[in-house]
Amino acid sequence: SSHEHKLNFKKSKEVCLNYIQDAMLQKQWKRAAEFLTFYIESLEKDFSTAYMGPSEMIWRIGTEILCHHSHSSMKQFNSFIEQMKTLGVKRYLKVCLEHAFHLLCNGLIDEAYQNLSLAESWRFGEQTTIQDKEMKLIQAYRGLLDYYSWSKQKNILLEHGQNGFEDLSVEQEMHSCFRKAAVNLKEIIKIPGVWDLFVKCYVDLLEFYGDHNEACQVLNEYAYNSKFPANPNAHVYLYQFLKRHGESKKSLISALKILHDIVPSHELMIDFNTMLQKSKKRKKRQLGLEVIFAALDYAGWKENVKAWSCLARQVKQIVISEKHLDWIKQEWNSRKDWWPAFHFSRYLAKRNWQENESLSYEKALVAGILLGKDGKYFKYVSHQGCKAQVKRFRILKKFVNKHNPAYLRISG
Amino acid sequence: RDFNERCAQCSEVNWGLTDGGRFYCRSCHNVTERTREVVNTDFISNTRVQTISKVLRKQEKTDGGCEWYVCEGFQLVLKKQAEALEALGVCPQMKDEILCNFWRCYLQKSKQAYCNRPAGETVKALSVCDSSTDADSEPETPSLLHMLSASESEGDLQTDCSFASSTSKVSESTSLCSGSVDGSLYLMKNQKEKLRMTMPMTLSFCYMALLWLREPMTLSDLLRFVVEGHIPYLNVFQHFPEKMKLCGLDLKIFCVESWPAYEEVYNKMLELAAFLDLPRFPDITDSCFLHPDMLCIKYLMEANLPDELHNWTCRVVKKICIGEADFLTLVPGNKSTRKVKYDVLAAAVIVVVLKLLFLLDDHYEWLLSEFAEERNKNNKEGGPYFEFKKWYKVIKCSLDVEQKKLDEERAKYLWRCEKPLFYSAKKKSKVLKRRRMVVNLQNQFGKLSGSVQPAEKPNPSSFQLSWYEENTDGSCFHGHSLKGILQEKCGLLTAMNPDYWLCTVKLCTEKLCGHLAHYREVDFPQSYHFVLRLFSFLLRIEPSYIHDEVCVIEHKLFNKKLCKKPKYKTSLRK
């Protein structure tokens, strides 16, 4: 490699930065700190035209080092950050926000609150408007901390209530926290974005004070407003809310439908399938089958007994009724090439039997129908089961043998 | 000269100047009323004659500063540098006589002192900025700064002020500031004819004086001492007396933001020597340190190569006549002869000798080494035979270590000094505040660096790599014999290697592209590159410089063969 023997200030600092980055990647914090000391003088030549100038570099690098270095203390960190705040007015709110995060991560909630309040009151001419987004975030997080206080007050109140105490001051405190929190949380969730935490807290507040309509509206907005980025959690929250308030199955199903589209492997798919299976509508039942098959496409579900039992139950029910075998056929068509190796190999048969009898039972039922009585999975497991004289396996064997024609229809 | 009107009498345009400063027509001797502008200011009447040893004290200003001229600043710089050189062992004559005289001569020739100020020169009186100037919105400054910044690299000090890129003319009432009296003038005028003084040029002065005295210090040594901090260069202005306030454009003149480049310093030195109308320099004879025979000894030692190689270098030097005083001695202004870079030349000679003996084609040198190894087994008497492979291992190891150290030093180089600089008085508080923060942060993270000692200045030494024969690990190759790779022919020892490859078949025209050859690492054998890298490290210059010189030497060496055949093979029989 060529080593240039020329050197100027700019190049020298670039090289220094490389050493810092290398040290940080290798977690050599002392070495990183050492090189940072030599980099710091570039602050005296800070031209903020650069995309990421020296002051931002130093803020970021310094933060990393202070976070990880064994000898650094919170006090040191705070004093460092205060200096960083004075370095660049364009970055002031961002630094404040990240400082608050850091304090929260270290359990210093009160300090974080103070910082956020201080930052909220900051005004700097044009910059205030330019840094509007950061300001909103600061207000939102302060709102979040207000919620946290509210939550604490609420628990105290409930405790006192149980003990027969009445505490007006706590109650008043609680309400004031609520007001502060609600205002800020409401503001931030208006802006398109991913605000799971804020939404949850806001809904919690609304529910406590009995404003179910508002809560429902908020959740619907969050889940269905196309301006917001697609967020599976939004649908989960909505579903959970509806469930809590005993809404109709129809609305629950429609809430989960989109979740199935976005995240077919979501854990709520079991609930979804269960609901759909019980539905009177044919289309819903078919959807249920779709849903459970889709979930089991994912490796994370391979050993989920509940999921397999759902599928097994539905398959069994279809086979017994001798209606809608074509549903199974349709689902199996796209899977028959790879599910056998994925779920029903001989190795898995052995392993499932050894580790989890119930799992092997459910799977064997499904395998028996989809791959017939001569399929290796069913054959092995049912044989083992019968050998061990477990009753249900004998029943299973009989069942599959009896319904072998169904298999032939599915595979044919 | 700049007067282009036709003469009223004879319609010619052929003007001259009378003693009274009036234009007269040379054809018909018609004297016009037109005069060259003579603007009398206080400074004109002040013909400045100063001695070098003391700075002229002017009337003190309110802020404790005095008026000072840029050349006074440079004078101080040179003084400091000369003192440092003396401390390094250079004879005192350099400081007291030679450098002094050169400088005086320069001042005279560039009309900055020791002469009457020529009529017609305007010197704008620019004072140190006072707080009344609104430094944040400086509409007058943009154009000049923009002009200045166009020629310099970006990221310089002037961006302290925000400036628009207007191209309006600089008005008389410009509020450009500088601590020195003539700072802006210095940077503004096209000083091509006058050879404007710069910081790198101070080193050119030093080197020129060293060369005149034939001191045992090459230019690469000098520049290395500068980088290592033994010779004041970076931040030398902090040694200016308190009264000489620096601000504004002075910073642009005196603040350095890059290591001095060999080529730049060298070329300026040549320009300077010509500008000063110096006569032929004292002869470089074969007893001088700078003579290739002598320098080769030094470099051979440093490169840990056998002393016996010296015979070969001397042979090459003799063959191509580069040991002649006429070739080596500097004759300023003589454009026909190629100027000699003694250090590069000596290094290149060694490279050529290595190529002659070892071929360095990534193949032969290893075979030869194995051959020498074999012979070494039977070698009972005398010293061991030199084996290229062993040498390569030792040197590569050391070189890698030293290079790594050097790379880290580059990263840790500190450019700022304790004396804070500011562009204008208004910026002072801001600058000081930032300086305080920088110091705070440095302390804070310095403590987290663990028990790392602050880098100490290495002791100045002319040798960067040292090898001791006393070491029993066999890592010193000075005493090794070349017999292992030589053969007897007609009673003489010659190289076993019969081949040679030329670095380049044809030399480029220096005038067109600035180089005689173009070096790309991938085009050449790795052994060759390794050898270049070694000397590149020792001399602190790019391998391509040495490569250029190698090409020139080769062309001289094989001149006859090259001229004979119109088509030449790249591999020649010697």
Short mmCIF file of C-alpha atoms in Angstrom, two decimals, chain A residues 1-10 12-13 15-16 19 30-31 33-38 40-41 43-47 58 62 65-66 69 71-72 76 79-80 83-84 86-87, chain B residues 154-157 159-160 257-259 261 403-404 406-408 410-416 434-435 437-438 440-442 444-446 448-450 452 521 533 536-537 540-542 545:
data_model
loop_
_atom_site.label_atom_id
_atom_site.label_comp_id
_atom_site.label_asym_id
_atom_site.label_seq_id
_atom_site.Cartn_x
_atom_site.Cartn_y
_atom_site.Cartn_z
CA SER A 1 0.00 0.00 0.00
CA SER A 2 1.21 3.45 -0.68
CA HIS A 3 2.07 5.63 2.20
CA GLU A 4 1.84 9.17 1.17
CA HIS A 5 4.57 11.23 2.62
CA LYS A 6 2.66 14.39 2.15
CA LEU A 7 0.40 15.33 4.96
CA ASN A 8 -1.93 18.17 5.66
CA PHE A 9 -4.34 18.94 8.43
CA LYS A 10 -7.37 17.53 6.71
CA SER A 12 -4.11 13.91 9.14
CA LYS A 13 -7.51 14.10 10.82
CA VAL A 15 -6.35 9.19 9.11
CA CYS A 16 -6.89 9.78 12.82
CA TYR A 19 -7.77 4.74 13.70
CA LYS A 30 -8.68 3.06 25.65
CA ARG A 31 -7.09 3.22 22.25
CA ALA A 33 -10.02 7.50 23.54
CA GLU A 34 -6.34 8.03 22.87
CA PHE A 35 -6.84 8.79 19.22
CA LEU A 36 -9.89 10.88 19.96
CA THR A 37 -7.73 13.23 22.00
CA PHE A 38 -5.76 13.90 18.87
CA ILE A 40 -10.45 16.88 19.03
CA GLU A 41 -8.46 19.83 17.81
CA LEU A 43 -13.14 21.40 16.42
CA GLU A 44 -11.19 24.55 15.92
CA LYS A 45 -11.72 24.11 12.24
CA ASP A 46 -15.29 23.07 12.16
CA PHE A 47 -17.05 23.98 9.00
CA ILE A 58 -16.86 13.95 18.40
CA GLY A 62 -17.31 10.42 22.54
CA ILE A 65 -16.52 5.61 24.23
CA LEU A 66 -18.02 6.94 27.43
CA HIS A 69 -15.25 2.51 28.75
CA HIS A 71 -13.60 3.96 33.86
CA SER A 72 -16.19 6.40 32.76
CA GLN A 76 -18.34 12.43 33.22
CA SER A 79 -20.49 16.94 31.66
CA PHE A 80 -19.41 15.76 28.23
CA GLN A 83 -20.36 20.56 26.31
CA MET A 84 -21.70 18.90 23.19
CA THR A 86 -23.06 24.08 23.20
CA LEU A 87 -21.16 22.97 20.15
CA GLU B 154 -10.19 24.40 1.18
CA GLY B 155 -10.64 24.17 4.86
CA ASP B 156 -8.55 27.15 5.63
CA LEU B 157 -8.91 29.74 8.26
CA THR B 159 -14.05 30.47 6.52
CA ASP B 160 -14.35 31.76 10.01
CA GLU B 257 -1.36 23.32 7.59
CA SER B 258 0.73 20.79 5.81
CA TRP B 259 4.09 19.17 6.03
CA ALA B 261 6.89 18.91 0.45
CA GLN B 403 6.12 2.34 9.00
CA LYS B 404 3.31 1.46 11.38
CA LEU B 406 5.06 6.53 11.41
CA ASP B 407 1.48 6.03 10.29
CA GLU B 408 0.25 6.32 13.84
CA ARG B 410 0.68 10.96 11.29
CA ALA B 411 -2.71 10.26 12.81
CA LYS B 412 -1.67 11.72 16.13
CA TYR B 413 -0.06 14.81 14.74
CA LEU B 414 -1.15 17.92 16.57
CA TRP B 415 -1.37 21.03 14.45
CA ARG B 416 -2.65 23.57 16.89
CA ARG B 434 -13.67 26.89 21.68
CA ARG B 435 -10.06 26.54 22.61
CA MET B 437 -13.54 23.39 25.25
CA VAL B 438 -10.95 21.61 23.14
CA ASN B 440 -11.25 20.27 28.38
CA LEU B 441 -12.21 17.47 26.05
CA GLN B 442 -8.60 16.56 25.45
CA GLN B 444 -11.22 14.25 29.66
CA PHE B 445 -10.44 11.70 27.01
CA GLY B 446 -6.76 11.82 27.74
CA LEU B 448 -9.48 7.60 29.57
CA SER B 449 -6.58 6.72 27.33
CA GLY B 450 -5.01 4.68 30.02
CA VAL B 452 -0.27 6.31 27.69
CA GLU B 521 3.41 -0.44 -8.15
CA ARG B 533 9.67 1.40 -0.36
CA SER B 536 11.05 5.94 0.25
CA PHE B 537 10.65 5.49 3.98
CA ARG B 540 10.27 10.39 3.33
CA ILE B 541 9.45 10.86 -0.31
CA GLU B 542 7.25 9.03 -2.76
CA TYR B 545 10.77 10.10 -7.17
#
